[in-house]
Coordinates of C-alpha atoms and ligand atoms in Angstrom, one line a residue:
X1 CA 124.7 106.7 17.0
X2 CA 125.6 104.4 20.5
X3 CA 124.7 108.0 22.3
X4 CA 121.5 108.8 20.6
X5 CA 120.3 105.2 21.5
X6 CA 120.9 106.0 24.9
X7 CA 117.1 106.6 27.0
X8 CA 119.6 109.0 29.5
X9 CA 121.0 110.7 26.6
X10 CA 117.5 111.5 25.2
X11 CA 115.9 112.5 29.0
X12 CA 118.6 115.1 29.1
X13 CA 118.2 116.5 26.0
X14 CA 114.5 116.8 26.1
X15 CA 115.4 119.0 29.7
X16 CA 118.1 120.4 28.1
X17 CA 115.3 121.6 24.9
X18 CA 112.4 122.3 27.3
X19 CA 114.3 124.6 29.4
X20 CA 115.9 126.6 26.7
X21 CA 111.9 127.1 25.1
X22 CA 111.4 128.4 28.5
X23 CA 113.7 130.9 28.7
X24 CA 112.8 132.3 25.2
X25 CA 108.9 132.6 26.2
X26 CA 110.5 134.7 28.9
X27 CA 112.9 136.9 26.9
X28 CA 110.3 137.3 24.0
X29 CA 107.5 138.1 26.9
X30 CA 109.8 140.9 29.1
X31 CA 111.4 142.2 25.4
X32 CA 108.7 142.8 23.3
X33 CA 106.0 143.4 25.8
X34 CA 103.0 142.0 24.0
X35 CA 101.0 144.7 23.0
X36 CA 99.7 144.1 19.4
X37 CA 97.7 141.3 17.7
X38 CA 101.1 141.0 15.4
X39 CA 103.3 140.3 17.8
X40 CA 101.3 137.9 19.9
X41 CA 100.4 136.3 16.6
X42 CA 104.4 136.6 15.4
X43 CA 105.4 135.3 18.9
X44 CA 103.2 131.8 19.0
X45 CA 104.1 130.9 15.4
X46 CA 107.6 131.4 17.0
X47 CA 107.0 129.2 19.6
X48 CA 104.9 126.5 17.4
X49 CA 108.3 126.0 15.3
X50 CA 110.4 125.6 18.0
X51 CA 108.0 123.4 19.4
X52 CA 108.5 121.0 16.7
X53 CA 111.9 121.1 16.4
X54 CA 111.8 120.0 20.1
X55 CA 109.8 116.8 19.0
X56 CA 112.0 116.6 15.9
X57 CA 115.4 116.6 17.6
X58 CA 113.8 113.8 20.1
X59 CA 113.3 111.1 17.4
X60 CA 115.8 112.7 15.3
X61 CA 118.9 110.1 13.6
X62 CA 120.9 110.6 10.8
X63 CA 120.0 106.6 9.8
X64 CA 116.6 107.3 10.4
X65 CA 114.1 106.6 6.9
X66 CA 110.4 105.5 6.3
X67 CA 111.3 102.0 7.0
X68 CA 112.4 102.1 10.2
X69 CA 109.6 104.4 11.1
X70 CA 107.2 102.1 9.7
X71 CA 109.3 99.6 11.7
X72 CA 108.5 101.0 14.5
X73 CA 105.3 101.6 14.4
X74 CA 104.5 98.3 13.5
X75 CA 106.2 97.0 16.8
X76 CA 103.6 96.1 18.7
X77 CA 101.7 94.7 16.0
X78 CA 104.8 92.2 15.8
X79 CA 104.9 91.9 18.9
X80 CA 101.5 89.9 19.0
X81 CA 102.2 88.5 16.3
X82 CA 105.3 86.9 17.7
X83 CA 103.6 85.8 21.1
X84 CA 100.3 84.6 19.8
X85 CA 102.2 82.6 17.2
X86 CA 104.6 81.4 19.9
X87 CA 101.6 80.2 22.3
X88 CA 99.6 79.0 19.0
X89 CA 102.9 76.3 18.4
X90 CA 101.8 74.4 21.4
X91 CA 98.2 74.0 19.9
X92 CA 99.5 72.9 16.7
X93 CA 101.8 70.5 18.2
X94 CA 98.9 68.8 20.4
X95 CA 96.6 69.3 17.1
X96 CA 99.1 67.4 15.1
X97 CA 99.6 64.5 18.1
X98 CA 95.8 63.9 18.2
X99 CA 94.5 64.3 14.0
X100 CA 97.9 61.6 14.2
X101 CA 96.8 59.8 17.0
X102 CA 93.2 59.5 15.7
X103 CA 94.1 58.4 12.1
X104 CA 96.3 55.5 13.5
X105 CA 93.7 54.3 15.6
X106 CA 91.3 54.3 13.1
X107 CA 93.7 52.2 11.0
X108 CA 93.8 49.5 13.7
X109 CA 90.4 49.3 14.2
X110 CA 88.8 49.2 10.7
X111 CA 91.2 49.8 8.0
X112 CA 93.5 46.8 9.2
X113 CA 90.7 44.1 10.3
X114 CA 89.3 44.2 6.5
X115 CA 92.5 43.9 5.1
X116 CA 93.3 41.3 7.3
X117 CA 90.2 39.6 6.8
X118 CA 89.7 40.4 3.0
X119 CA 93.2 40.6 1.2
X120 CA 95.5 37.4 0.0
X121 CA 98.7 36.9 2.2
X122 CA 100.9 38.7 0.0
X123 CA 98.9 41.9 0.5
X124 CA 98.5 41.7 3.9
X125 CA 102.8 41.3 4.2
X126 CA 102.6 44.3 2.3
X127 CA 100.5 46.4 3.8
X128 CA 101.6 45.2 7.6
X129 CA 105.3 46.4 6.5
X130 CA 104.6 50.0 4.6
X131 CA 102.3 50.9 7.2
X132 CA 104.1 50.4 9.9
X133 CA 107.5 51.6 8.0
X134 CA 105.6 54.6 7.5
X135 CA 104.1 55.0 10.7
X136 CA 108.2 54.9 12.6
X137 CA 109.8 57.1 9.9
X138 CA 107.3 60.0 10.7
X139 CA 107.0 59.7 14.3
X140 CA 110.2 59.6 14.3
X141 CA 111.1 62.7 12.4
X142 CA 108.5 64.5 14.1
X143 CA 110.0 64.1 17.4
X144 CA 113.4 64.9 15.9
X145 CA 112.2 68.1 14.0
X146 CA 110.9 69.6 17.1
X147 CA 113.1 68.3 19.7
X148 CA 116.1 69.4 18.1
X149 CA 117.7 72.8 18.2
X150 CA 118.3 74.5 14.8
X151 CA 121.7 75.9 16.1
X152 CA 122.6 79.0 17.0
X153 CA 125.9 81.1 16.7
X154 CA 128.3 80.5 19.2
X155 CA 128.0 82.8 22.3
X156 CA 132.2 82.8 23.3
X157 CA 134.5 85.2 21.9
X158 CA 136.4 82.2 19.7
X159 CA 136.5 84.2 16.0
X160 CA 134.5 82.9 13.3
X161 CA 133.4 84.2 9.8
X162 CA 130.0 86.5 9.6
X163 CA 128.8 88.7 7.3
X164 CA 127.0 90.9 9.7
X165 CA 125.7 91.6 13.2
X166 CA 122.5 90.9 14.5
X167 CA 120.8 94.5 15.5
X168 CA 118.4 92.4 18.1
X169 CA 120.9 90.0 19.5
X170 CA 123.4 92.3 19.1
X171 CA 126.2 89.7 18.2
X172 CA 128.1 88.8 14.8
X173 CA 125.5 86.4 12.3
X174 CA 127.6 83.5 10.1
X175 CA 126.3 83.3 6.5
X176 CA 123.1 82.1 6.2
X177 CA 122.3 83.1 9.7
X178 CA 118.8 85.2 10.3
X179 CA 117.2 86.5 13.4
X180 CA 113.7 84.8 13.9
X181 CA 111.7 87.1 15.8
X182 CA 109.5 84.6 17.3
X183 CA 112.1 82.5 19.0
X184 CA 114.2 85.8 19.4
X185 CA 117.7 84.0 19.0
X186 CA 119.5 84.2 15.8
X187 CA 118.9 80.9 13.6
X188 CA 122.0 78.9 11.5
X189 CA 121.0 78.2 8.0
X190 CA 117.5 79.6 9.0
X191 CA 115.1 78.1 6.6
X192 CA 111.8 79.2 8.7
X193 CA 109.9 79.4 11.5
X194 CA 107.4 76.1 11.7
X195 CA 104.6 76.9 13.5
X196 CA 103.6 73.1 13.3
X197 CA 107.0 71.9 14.9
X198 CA 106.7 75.0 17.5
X199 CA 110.5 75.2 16.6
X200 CA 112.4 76.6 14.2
X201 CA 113.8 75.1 11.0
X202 CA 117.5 75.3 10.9
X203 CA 121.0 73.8 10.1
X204 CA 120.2 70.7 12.3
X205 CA 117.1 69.9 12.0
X206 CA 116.3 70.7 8.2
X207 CA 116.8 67.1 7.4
X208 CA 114.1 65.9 10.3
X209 CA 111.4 68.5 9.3
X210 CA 112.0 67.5 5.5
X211 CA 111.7 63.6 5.9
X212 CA 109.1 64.2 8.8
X213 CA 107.4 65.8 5.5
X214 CA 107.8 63.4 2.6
X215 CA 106.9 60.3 5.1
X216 CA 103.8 62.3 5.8
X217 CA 102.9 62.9 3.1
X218 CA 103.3 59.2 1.9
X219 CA 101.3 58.2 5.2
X220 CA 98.5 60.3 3.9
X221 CA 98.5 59.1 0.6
X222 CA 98.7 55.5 1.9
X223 CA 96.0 56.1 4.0
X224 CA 93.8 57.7 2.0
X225 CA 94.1 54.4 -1.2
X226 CA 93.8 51.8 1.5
X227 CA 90.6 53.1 2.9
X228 CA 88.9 54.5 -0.5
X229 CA 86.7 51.3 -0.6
X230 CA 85.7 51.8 2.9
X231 CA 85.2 55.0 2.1
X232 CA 82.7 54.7 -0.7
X233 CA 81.2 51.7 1.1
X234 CA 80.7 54.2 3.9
X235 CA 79.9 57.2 2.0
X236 CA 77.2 55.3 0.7
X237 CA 75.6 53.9 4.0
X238 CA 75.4 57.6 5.7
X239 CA 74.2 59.4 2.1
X240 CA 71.4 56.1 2.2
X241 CA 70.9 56.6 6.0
X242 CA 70.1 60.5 5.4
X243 CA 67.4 60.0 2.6
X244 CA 65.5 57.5 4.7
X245 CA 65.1 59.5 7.4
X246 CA 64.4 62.5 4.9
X247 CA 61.4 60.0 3.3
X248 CA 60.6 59.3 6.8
X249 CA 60.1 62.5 8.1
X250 CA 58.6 63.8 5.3
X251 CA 54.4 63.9 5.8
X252 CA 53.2 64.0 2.2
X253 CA 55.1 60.4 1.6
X254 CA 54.0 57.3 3.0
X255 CA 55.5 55.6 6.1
X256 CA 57.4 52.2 5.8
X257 CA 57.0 52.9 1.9
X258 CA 60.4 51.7 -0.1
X259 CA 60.2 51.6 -4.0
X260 CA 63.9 49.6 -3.0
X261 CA 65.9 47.5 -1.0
X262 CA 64.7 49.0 2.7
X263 CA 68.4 50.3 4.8
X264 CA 69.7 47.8 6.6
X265 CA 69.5 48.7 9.9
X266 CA 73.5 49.5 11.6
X267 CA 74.2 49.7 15.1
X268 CA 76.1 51.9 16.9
X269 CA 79.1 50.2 16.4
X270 CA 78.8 50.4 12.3
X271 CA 77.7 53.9 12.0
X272 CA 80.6 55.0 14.7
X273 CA 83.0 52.9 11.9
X274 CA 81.3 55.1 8.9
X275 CA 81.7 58.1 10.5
X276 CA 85.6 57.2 11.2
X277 CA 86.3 56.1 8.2
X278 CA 84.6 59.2 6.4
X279 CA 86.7 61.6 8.7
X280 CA 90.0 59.0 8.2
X281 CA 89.9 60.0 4.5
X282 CA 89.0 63.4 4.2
X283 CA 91.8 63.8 6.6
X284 CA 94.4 62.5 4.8
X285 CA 93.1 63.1 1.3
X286 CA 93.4 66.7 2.0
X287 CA 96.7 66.6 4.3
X288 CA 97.9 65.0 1.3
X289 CA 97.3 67.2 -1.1
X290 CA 98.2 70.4 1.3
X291 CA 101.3 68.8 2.7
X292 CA 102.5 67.4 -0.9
X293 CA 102.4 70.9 -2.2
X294 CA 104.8 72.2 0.5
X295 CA 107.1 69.0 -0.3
X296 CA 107.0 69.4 -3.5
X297 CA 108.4 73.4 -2.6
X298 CA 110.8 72.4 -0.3
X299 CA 112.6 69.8 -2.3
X300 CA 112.2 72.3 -5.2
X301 CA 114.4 74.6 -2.5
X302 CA 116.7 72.3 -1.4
X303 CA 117.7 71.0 -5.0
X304 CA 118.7 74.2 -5.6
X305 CA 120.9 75.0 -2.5
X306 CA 118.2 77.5 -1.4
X307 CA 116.0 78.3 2.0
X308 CA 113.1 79.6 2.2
X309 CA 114.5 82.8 3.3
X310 CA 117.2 82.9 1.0
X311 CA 114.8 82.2 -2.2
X312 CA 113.4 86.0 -1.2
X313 CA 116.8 87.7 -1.1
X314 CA 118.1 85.6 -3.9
X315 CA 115.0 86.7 -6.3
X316 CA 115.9 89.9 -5.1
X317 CA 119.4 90.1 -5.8
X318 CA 118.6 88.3 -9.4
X319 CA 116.6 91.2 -10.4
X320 CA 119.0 93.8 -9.2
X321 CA 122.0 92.3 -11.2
X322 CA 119.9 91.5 -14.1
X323 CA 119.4 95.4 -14.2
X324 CA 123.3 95.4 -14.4
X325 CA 123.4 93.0 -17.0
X326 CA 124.8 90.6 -14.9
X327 CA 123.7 87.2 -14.1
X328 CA 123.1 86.0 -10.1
X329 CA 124.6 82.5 -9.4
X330 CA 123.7 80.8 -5.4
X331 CA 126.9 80.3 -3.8
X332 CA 126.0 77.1 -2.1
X333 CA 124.3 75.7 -5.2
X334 CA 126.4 72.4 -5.6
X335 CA 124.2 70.8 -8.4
X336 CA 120.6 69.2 -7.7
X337 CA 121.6 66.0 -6.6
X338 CA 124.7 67.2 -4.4
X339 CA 122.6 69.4 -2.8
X340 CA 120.0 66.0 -1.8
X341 CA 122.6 64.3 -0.8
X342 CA 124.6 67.0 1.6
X343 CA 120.9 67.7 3.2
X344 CA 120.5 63.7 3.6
X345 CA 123.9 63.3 4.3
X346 CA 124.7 60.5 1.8
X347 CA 128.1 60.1 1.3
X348 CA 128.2 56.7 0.0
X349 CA 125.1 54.4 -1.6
X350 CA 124.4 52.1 1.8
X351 CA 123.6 55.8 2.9
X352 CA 120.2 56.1 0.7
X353 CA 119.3 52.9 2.8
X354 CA 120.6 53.5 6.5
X355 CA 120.5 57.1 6.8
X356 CA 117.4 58.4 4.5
X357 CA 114.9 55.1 4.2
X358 CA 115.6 54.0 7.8
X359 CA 115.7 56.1 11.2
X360 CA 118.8 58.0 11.9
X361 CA 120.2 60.7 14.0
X362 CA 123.6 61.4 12.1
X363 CA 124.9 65.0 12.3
X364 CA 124.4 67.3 8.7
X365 CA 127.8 67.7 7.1
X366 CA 129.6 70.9 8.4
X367 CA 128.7 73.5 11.6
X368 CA 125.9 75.9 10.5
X369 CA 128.7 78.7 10.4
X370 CA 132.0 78.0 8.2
X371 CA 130.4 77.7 4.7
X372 CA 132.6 76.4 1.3
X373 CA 131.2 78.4 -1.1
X374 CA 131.2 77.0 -4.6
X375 CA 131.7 80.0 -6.4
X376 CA 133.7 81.9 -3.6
X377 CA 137.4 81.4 -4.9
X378 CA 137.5 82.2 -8.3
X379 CA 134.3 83.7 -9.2
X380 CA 132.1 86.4 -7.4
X381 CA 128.4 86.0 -6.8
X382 CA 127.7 88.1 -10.1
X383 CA 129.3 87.1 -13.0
Ligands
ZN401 ZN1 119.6 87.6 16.4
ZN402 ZN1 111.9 80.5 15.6

């Protein structure tokens, strides 16, 4: 198997082959002489098969199957894949920087002067502290999920537990370790690769990338209630704006002619502010709904001790046991709210406050690659 692998091996082999189907044109030409239609006929059909058994023995391994042919020719296709994905993170990055960067200013400059100058003091305490709560908790997750490596098994020969060896990296993969073929290092507790973070989601920063998440999410949602009256306020100026000019252009209807109130007319400052405040809350509306979805899925995930990854093989493995009669329990399912609370790392209730509702850069619980499995001593995965 290590020899067949081997581009030397193969070179000689393929010399080895091609000489030999020399030597028998030369013996079949000199023996039989070549005289008749049958034996030329007899003599290239001999020549055809041993012509593909040459290619044959060239690709030829006794683990060979469909799937790693398919495999392989696929690889370039991955390939791509991998690179334009891996030059694409950068974009999304600096796409989610400025759509960020762009929302918060428009906050400052309209959202917050009419609540300011509209809401009683109570409201404006209110809104002054969840705002800018919000605003800290994301950024700072955000820099956290994508500044901070997932983890990766050690590279030293110290022993430690796996389950298998990586066929690209070619070293030994802890449990819940998977290759991601984009980063091309093997991943700890590998949930997936976020194109939006340009880093993978792993065993240290799952927590960042989930909270960077939910505080998103609830950004959006904030955003997108504060501004609804400016919304419709504004909605309504550019719909107004649009049919005026419409009656205006239009030759068949009277100039100057208003059957109501006549527009008022903005300046560039106020239609600048409509615009904003139009693009504010379809913005967050829709990241809202998109990104509160994909919440919604990884906490479903997480309360059940599962990645992303592992939901896949786990389905998988379900239906195979089921077919046995047998019944597929998670081995790192810990119940739903153990499972919270090891991702969070709560270990006591100040926790919820100083480690989940307020910035922190505490350590998950455990290394990525020694995993207590619940079921592990006494039961097996299937009972
Ligand atoms: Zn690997
Ligand atoms: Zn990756």
């Amino acid at each position: 198997m290590r020899v067949s692998s081997s581009w030397r091996w193969q070179l000689s082999r393929a010399m080895r082959l091609a000489l030999r189907w020399c030597w028998l044109c030369r013996t079949q030409r000199g023996g039989q002489g070549g005289g008749t239609k049958a034996g030329i006929g007899g003599r290239l059909s001999e020549v055809w098969r041993y012509s593909k058994l040459l290619l044959k023995s060239l690709y030829f391994n006794s683990l060979t199957n469909s799937d790693t042919l398919l495999d392989c020719a696929f690889e370039p296709v991955y390939w791509i894949v991998d690179n334009v994905t891996h030059w694409f993170g950068v974009v999304f990055v600096c796409l989610v920087v400025l759509l960020t960067s762009s929302v918060v200013v428009i906050v400052y400059l309209f959202v917050l002067p009419m609540i300011v100058s509209t809401y009683p003091a109570h409201w404006i305490v209110w809104h002054l502290c969840c705002g800018h709560w919000l605003l800290i908790m994301l950024v700072f997750h955000y820099y956290k999920a994508t500044t901070t490596s997932p983890g990766h098994p050690p590279k030293d020969k110290s022993p430690f537990p796996f389950v298998s060896i990586c066929k690209k990296c070619i070293t030994p993969k802890p449990p819940r370790t998977h290759h991601c073929s984009i980063c091309n290092v093997c991943v700890l507790k590998m949930d997936h690769h976020c194109p939006w973070l340009n880093n993978c989601v792993g065993h240290f920063n799952h927590r960042y990338f989930f909270s960077f998440c939910v505080y998103m999410t609830m950004g959006c949602i904030y955003c997108s209630i504060s501004s609804r009256n400016l919304f419709l306020d504004a909605y309504d100026a550019v719909e107004h704006k649009i049919q005026t000019l419409d009656t205006t252009n239009c030759p068949s209807c009277p100039p100057q002619t208003y059957y109501q109130t006549p527009p008022p007319d903005y300046s560039f400052r106020e239609t600048t502010a409509h615009k904003s405040i139009i693009f504010l809350w379809v913005l967050t509306s829709s990241v809202a709904v998109a990104l509160g979805g994909l919440t919604l899925w990884h906490a479903m995930l997480i309360s059940r001790g599962e990645t992303s990854i592992e939901r896949h093989i786990n389905r998988k493995e379900a239906r195979r046991l089921k077919e046995k009669g047998k019944v597929f329990r998670n081995p790192y399912h810990r119940g739903k709210m153990n499972n919270l609370k090891l991702l969070f790392g709560v270990q006591k209730r100040s926790h919820w406050l100083t480690r989940v509702l307020l910035p922190s850069s505490h350590l998950p619980c455990g290394d990525g690659i020694v995993w207590d499995c619940t079921f592990a001593r006494r039961d097996p995965m299937a009972i």
